[in-house]
Short mmCIF file of C-alpha atoms in Angstrom, two decimals:
data_model
loop_
_atom_site.label_atom_id
_atom_site.label_comp_id
_atom_site.label_asym_id
_atom_site.label_seq_id
_atom_site.Cartn_x
_atom_site.Cartn_y
_atom_site.Cartn_z
CA MET A 1 123.74 80.84 128.79
CA ALA A 2 119.76 81.90 127.65
CA VAL A 3 120.14 84.96 129.19
CA LEU A 4 124.12 86.20 128.12
CA TYR A 5 122.08 84.49 124.26
CA GLU A 6 119.30 86.56 124.79
CA MET A 7 121.60 89.67 126.28
CA ALA A 8 123.48 89.18 122.75
CA TRP A 9 120.42 89.43 120.69
CA ARG A 10 119.09 92.45 122.21
CA PHE A 11 122.18 94.49 121.94
CA LEU A 12 122.42 93.49 118.23
CA TYR A 13 118.76 94.65 117.96
CA ALA A 14 119.42 98.02 119.30
CA LEU A 15 122.38 98.75 117.40
CA LEU A 16 120.74 98.01 114.54
CA HIS A 17 118.21 100.40 114.86
CA LEU A 18 120.97 103.17 115.78
CA GLN A 19 122.62 102.46 112.44
CA ARG A 20 119.14 102.80 110.47
CA ALA A 21 118.11 105.51 112.46
CA LEU A 22 122.36 107.30 111.46
CA VAL A 23 121.30 106.41 107.83
CA THR A 24 118.69 108.32 107.80
CA TRP A 25 119.54 111.40 109.50
CA PHE A 26 122.75 111.58 107.46
CA ARG A 27 120.56 111.19 103.84
CA VAL A 28 118.36 113.56 104.93
CA HIS A 29 121.37 116.50 105.59
CA ILE A 30 123.58 115.39 103.22
CA TRP A 31 120.41 116.37 100.61
CA ARG A 32 119.79 119.87 102.89
CA TRP A 33 123.88 120.46 102.52
CA LYS A 34 124.67 119.41 99.05
CA ARG A 35 121.19 121.79 97.68
CA ALA A 36 122.73 124.39 99.63
CA VAL A 37 126.06 124.63 98.27
CA VAL A 38 124.65 124.00 94.90
CA GLY A 39 122.53 127.10 95.95
CA LEU A 40 125.19 129.07 96.51
CA LEU A 41 127.69 127.78 93.70
CA LEU A 42 125.39 128.15 91.12
CA PRO A 43 124.86 131.70 90.59
CA LEU A 44 128.95 132.02 90.95
CA ALA A 45 129.67 129.40 88.14
CA LEU A 46 126.64 131.59 86.24
CA GLY A 47 128.89 134.65 86.71
CA PHE A 48 126.55 136.45 88.29
CA HIS A 49 124.20 136.81 85.51
CA HIS A 50 121.00 138.85 85.19
CA GLN A 51 121.41 139.90 88.78
CA LYS A 52 119.02 142.45 89.48
CA LYS A 53 116.87 142.96 92.19
CA THR A 54 113.47 142.70 91.32
CA GLY A 55 111.75 142.33 95.20
CA PRO A 56 109.35 140.03 96.65
CA VAL A 57 106.48 141.37 93.96
CA GLY A 58 109.14 140.32 91.02
CA LYS A 59 110.35 137.42 92.75
CA ARG A 60 106.80 135.77 92.25
CA HIS A 61 106.13 137.04 89.06
CA THR A 62 109.63 135.04 88.28
CA ARG A 63 108.62 132.60 89.71
CA ARG A 64 104.99 132.41 88.01
CA VAL A 65 106.47 132.64 84.41
CA ARG A 66 108.64 130.02 85.11
CA CYS A 67 106.30 127.39 86.12
CA GLY A 68 103.69 127.99 82.73
CA ALA A 69 107.33 127.58 81.07
CA ASP A 70 108.46 124.04 82.71
CA ALA A 71 104.59 123.26 82.69
CA ARG A 72 104.98 123.43 78.55
CA THR A 73 108.33 121.25 78.41
CA LEU A 74 107.08 117.97 80.27
CA GLU A 75 106.18 115.89 77.82
CA LYS A 76 103.38 114.87 79.51
CA VAL A 77 101.76 116.49 83.30
CA PRO A 78 99.83 113.92 85.35
CA ILE A 79 96.51 114.80 85.96
CA HIS A 80 96.22 113.59 89.52
CA VAL A 81 99.66 113.64 92.10
CA GLY A 82 99.68 111.96 95.68
CA LEU A 83 101.91 113.92 98.11
CA ILE A 84 102.63 110.68 100.68
CA ILE A 85 104.35 112.13 104.17
CA THR A 86 106.54 109.33 105.77
CA GLU A 87 108.46 111.22 108.32
CA ASP A 88 107.15 111.88 112.39
CA GLU A 89 108.34 115.84 111.77
CA ILE A 90 105.53 117.67 109.69
CA HIS A 91 105.80 121.48 108.09
CA TYR A 92 102.98 122.67 106.93
CA ALA A 93 104.09 125.16 105.47
CA ASP A 94 106.45 123.09 102.63
CA VAL A 95 103.42 120.73 102.16
CA ALA A 96 101.58 123.54 101.73
CA ASN A 97 104.36 125.02 99.24
CA LEU A 98 104.51 121.26 97.33
CA VAL A 99 100.16 121.70 97.30
CA VAL A 100 101.00 125.15 95.55
CA TRP A 101 103.37 124.39 92.16
CA CYS A 102 101.54 121.89 91.31
CA MET A 103 98.74 124.23 91.46
CA ALA A 104 101.01 126.15 89.26
CA VAL A 105 102.37 123.77 87.04
CA GLY A 106 98.73 122.61 86.11
CA ILE A 107 98.06 119.33 87.92
CA SER A 108 94.13 119.44 88.65
CA TYR A 109 93.92 117.08 91.99
CA VAL A 110 96.12 117.25 94.69
CA SER A 111 95.84 114.39 97.24
CA VAL A 112 97.65 114.81 100.58
CA TYR A 113 97.93 111.70 102.66
CA ASP A 114 99.75 110.31 105.47
CA ASN A 115 99.43 107.08 107.93
CA GLN A 116 99.00 108.61 111.39
CA CYS A 117 95.21 110.61 110.49
CA VAL A 118 97.69 114.11 111.29
CA PHE A 119 96.47 115.88 108.28
CA LYS A 120 93.02 114.97 108.90
CA ARG A 121 93.07 116.18 112.30
CA ASN A 122 94.82 119.12 111.14
CA ASN A 123 92.57 119.64 107.77
CA SER A 124 91.92 123.68 108.35
CA ARG A 125 95.12 124.47 109.91
CA LEU A 126 96.76 122.93 106.63
CA MET A 127 93.92 124.51 104.35
CA GLU A 128 94.69 127.96 105.61
CA GLU A 129 98.48 127.49 104.99
CA ILE A 130 97.40 126.46 101.69
CA LEU A 131 95.20 129.43 101.03
CA LYS A 132 98.46 131.77 102.72
CA GLN A 133 101.59 130.15 100.47
CA GLN A 134 98.88 130.35 97.54
CA GLN A 135 98.76 134.34 97.94
CA ASP A 136 102.93 134.30 99.03
CA LEU A 137 103.72 132.18 95.82
CA LEU A 138 101.56 133.77 93.34
CA GLY A 139 100.87 137.09 94.33
CA MET A 140 97.31 138.74 92.87
CA ASP A 141 97.72 135.95 90.47
CA SER A 142 96.10 133.71 92.43
CA SER A 143 92.99 134.05 91.81
CA ARG A 144 93.79 132.06 88.25
CA TYR A 145 94.53 129.20 90.11
CA SER A 146 91.74 128.95 92.82
CA MET A 147 90.74 125.48 94.75
CA GLU A 148 87.98 122.88 96.06
CA PHE A 149 89.09 121.61 99.45
CA GLN A 150 87.58 118.58 99.23
CA LYS A 151 85.94 117.29 103.20
CA ASN A 152 85.88 114.38 104.51
CA GLY A 153 82.71 112.37 106.57
CA THR A 154 79.52 113.37 107.54
CA ASP A 155 80.75 117.08 107.82
CA LYS A 156 77.49 119.06 107.11
CA HIS A 157 79.87 121.74 104.59
CA GLU A 158 81.03 118.22 102.97
CA HIS A 159 82.60 120.40 99.53
CA GLN A 160 83.55 124.27 100.37
CA VAL A 161 83.89 125.34 96.61
CA LEU A 162 85.72 127.86 95.30
CA PHE A 163 86.14 129.03 91.84
CA CYS A 164 88.00 125.70 91.17
CA GLN A 165 90.70 124.76 89.01
CA SER A 166 92.23 122.52 91.06
CA ALA A 167 91.12 119.98 94.41
CA VAL A 168 92.96 119.43 97.45
CA LYS A 169 92.02 116.48 99.24
CA VAL A 170 93.37 115.33 102.70
CA LEU A 171 93.44 111.35 102.71
CA SER A 172 93.82 109.04 105.63
CA PRO A 173 94.44 104.80 105.68
CA ASP A 174 90.30 104.71 105.97
CA ASP A 175 89.88 106.27 102.64
CA GLY A 176 91.58 103.32 100.76
CA GLN A 177 91.42 100.16 102.94
CA LEU A 178 87.68 101.36 104.41
CA SER A 179 86.15 101.54 101.65
CA ILE A 180 87.06 98.01 99.98
CA VAL A 181 85.96 96.93 103.18
CA GLN A 182 82.54 98.42 102.35
CA ALA A 183 82.34 97.13 98.71
CA ALA A 184 83.18 93.64 99.65
CA GLN A 185 80.33 93.95 102.75
CA GLN A 186 77.95 95.21 99.43
CA LEU A 187 78.65 92.31 97.25
CA CYS A 188 78.22 90.02 99.89
CA LYS A 189 75.41 91.95 101.00
CA ALA A 190 74.08 91.58 97.44
CA VAL A 191 74.51 87.68 97.14
CA GLU A 192 73.05 87.07 100.58
CA GLN A 193 70.11 88.49 99.54
CA LYS A 194 70.03 86.41 95.52
CA GLU A 195 70.43 89.87 93.35
CA LYS A 196 73.74 88.64 92.26
CA THR A 197 75.66 84.91 92.43
CA SER A 198 79.07 84.33 93.69
CA LYS A 199 80.12 83.93 89.98
CA ASP A 200 78.79 87.13 89.08
CA ILE A 201 81.51 89.48 91.35
CA ASP A 202 84.64 89.63 89.69
CA VAL A 203 87.42 92.84 89.31
CA ALA A 204 85.61 95.11 86.92
CA MET A 205 82.61 94.56 89.21
CA LEU A 206 84.80 95.75 92.22
CA ASP A 207 86.32 98.28 91.03
CA SER A 208 82.68 99.94 89.91
CA LEU A 209 82.01 99.95 93.22
CA LEU A 210 85.06 101.57 94.05
CA ARG A 211 84.34 104.09 91.38
CA GLU A 212 81.07 104.69 93.01
CA SER A 213 82.83 106.30 96.09
CA HIS A 214 85.72 107.81 94.44
CA THR A 215 84.87 110.23 92.04
CA ARG A 216 88.41 112.11 91.66
CA PRO A 217 90.64 110.28 89.00
CA ASP A 218 93.33 107.40 90.04
CA PRO A 219 96.65 109.41 90.99
CA ASP A 220 99.15 109.33 87.49
CA LEU A 221 102.35 110.19 90.43
CA VAL A 222 103.15 109.63 93.74
CA LEU A 223 105.55 111.72 95.73
CA LYS A 224 106.94 109.58 98.73
CA PHE A 225 108.54 111.61 101.27
CA GLY A 226 110.88 110.58 103.98
CA PRO A 227 113.07 106.92 104.31
CA VAL A 228 110.04 104.82 104.52
CA GLU A 229 109.77 102.16 101.44
CA SER A 230 105.92 101.95 101.50
CA THR A 231 103.49 103.94 100.87
CA LEU A 232 101.64 102.75 103.97
CA GLY A 233 98.08 102.35 103.26
CA PHE A 234 97.73 105.47 100.61
CA LEU A 235 94.62 104.34 98.83
CA PRO A 236 95.71 101.00 97.81
CA TRP A 237 93.22 99.53 94.93
CA HIS A 238 94.41 102.77 92.98
CA ILE A 239 97.54 103.17 92.42
CA ARG A 240 98.33 99.74 91.08
CA LEU A 241 99.15 101.97 87.34
CA THR A 242 100.88 104.58 89.43
CA GLU A 243 103.95 105.92 89.31
CA ILE A 244 106.01 106.68 92.69
CA ILE A 245 108.93 108.39 92.87
CA SER A 246 111.04 108.84 96.28
CA LEU A 247 112.55 111.74 97.70
CA PRO A 248 114.70 112.01 101.11
CA SER A 249 112.57 114.99 102.49
CA HIS A 250 109.45 116.97 102.36
CA ILE A 251 111.25 120.00 104.92
CA ASP A 252 112.85 122.56 103.20
CA VAL A 253 111.61 120.74 100.04
CA SER A 254 111.96 123.43 96.81
CA TYR A 255 110.28 124.14 93.41
CA ASP A 256 113.51 122.01 91.39
CA ASP A 257 112.50 119.21 93.53
CA LEU A 258 109.30 118.97 92.64
CA LEU A 259 110.37 119.85 89.08
CA GLY A 260 112.47 116.89 88.60
CA ALA A 261 110.13 114.66 90.05
CA LEU A 262 108.18 116.07 86.90
CA GLN A 263 110.42 115.74 84.68
CA ARG A 264 110.89 111.98 85.58
CA PHE A 265 107.51 111.00 85.42
CA SER A 266 106.73 112.73 81.76
CA THR A 267 109.91 110.54 80.51
CA CYS A 268 108.96 107.12 81.47
CA GLU A 269 107.10 104.93 79.87
CA GLN A 270 104.14 103.57 81.64
CA ARG A 271 103.17 100.06 80.47
CA LEU A 272 100.44 99.28 82.04
CA GLY A 273 100.44 95.85 82.70
CA LYS A 274 101.62 95.01 79.06
#
């Protein structure tokens, strides 16, 4: 009897996982199909107005003009945006597009994150793709949107600095969790050496120590891509006041998807704990 119960339990467990996988698959693909249908039908609904062929250069110019115009319509633009990729399959070109679009609307800091350290291990590949997409999407105007690639660790070339308008950084779980551990160790050492007492330690002191190792401002907005309902360890201390918006997938993500998220952020009321 116990064996039958165990087999039934395993069968139900397998069915649950299958159901979750199917739901995720349908969510992502229905999202893509809906966008494709809208893309086909919208020009018909508008009567094919302004159908003049502009060519690649004209398209880039239109996109640049639109990014600037869209930014001016937003009540507020985030200073720092975090991009969290929770999916197993990663498309570097789509992530690079998101980064370049963030630059074009005037976002100063962009952090790219996954909890498997895929971007950390392939940092140069991502940065090369960003530079490529920057040229493809912005064309000759790309010099206005130059970046600073902020690296981590003990690399001798810690900061590869270009004319900096936007700073792009790749993060992993260590960048958030490890910094908290190190700050706690520093406080314990100060108490042990009688430089401070346990009563001196409070949230403000810990926050001050964490600020020393984290020079960029806290993220105003985090965009989480994928079915996982978690930020997966992304800067746990620094996102307590961050607006978090979930999108089904980063694969084939469009500029309109990003703009929609920015519009949601622009109209949200941040109570800041009140």
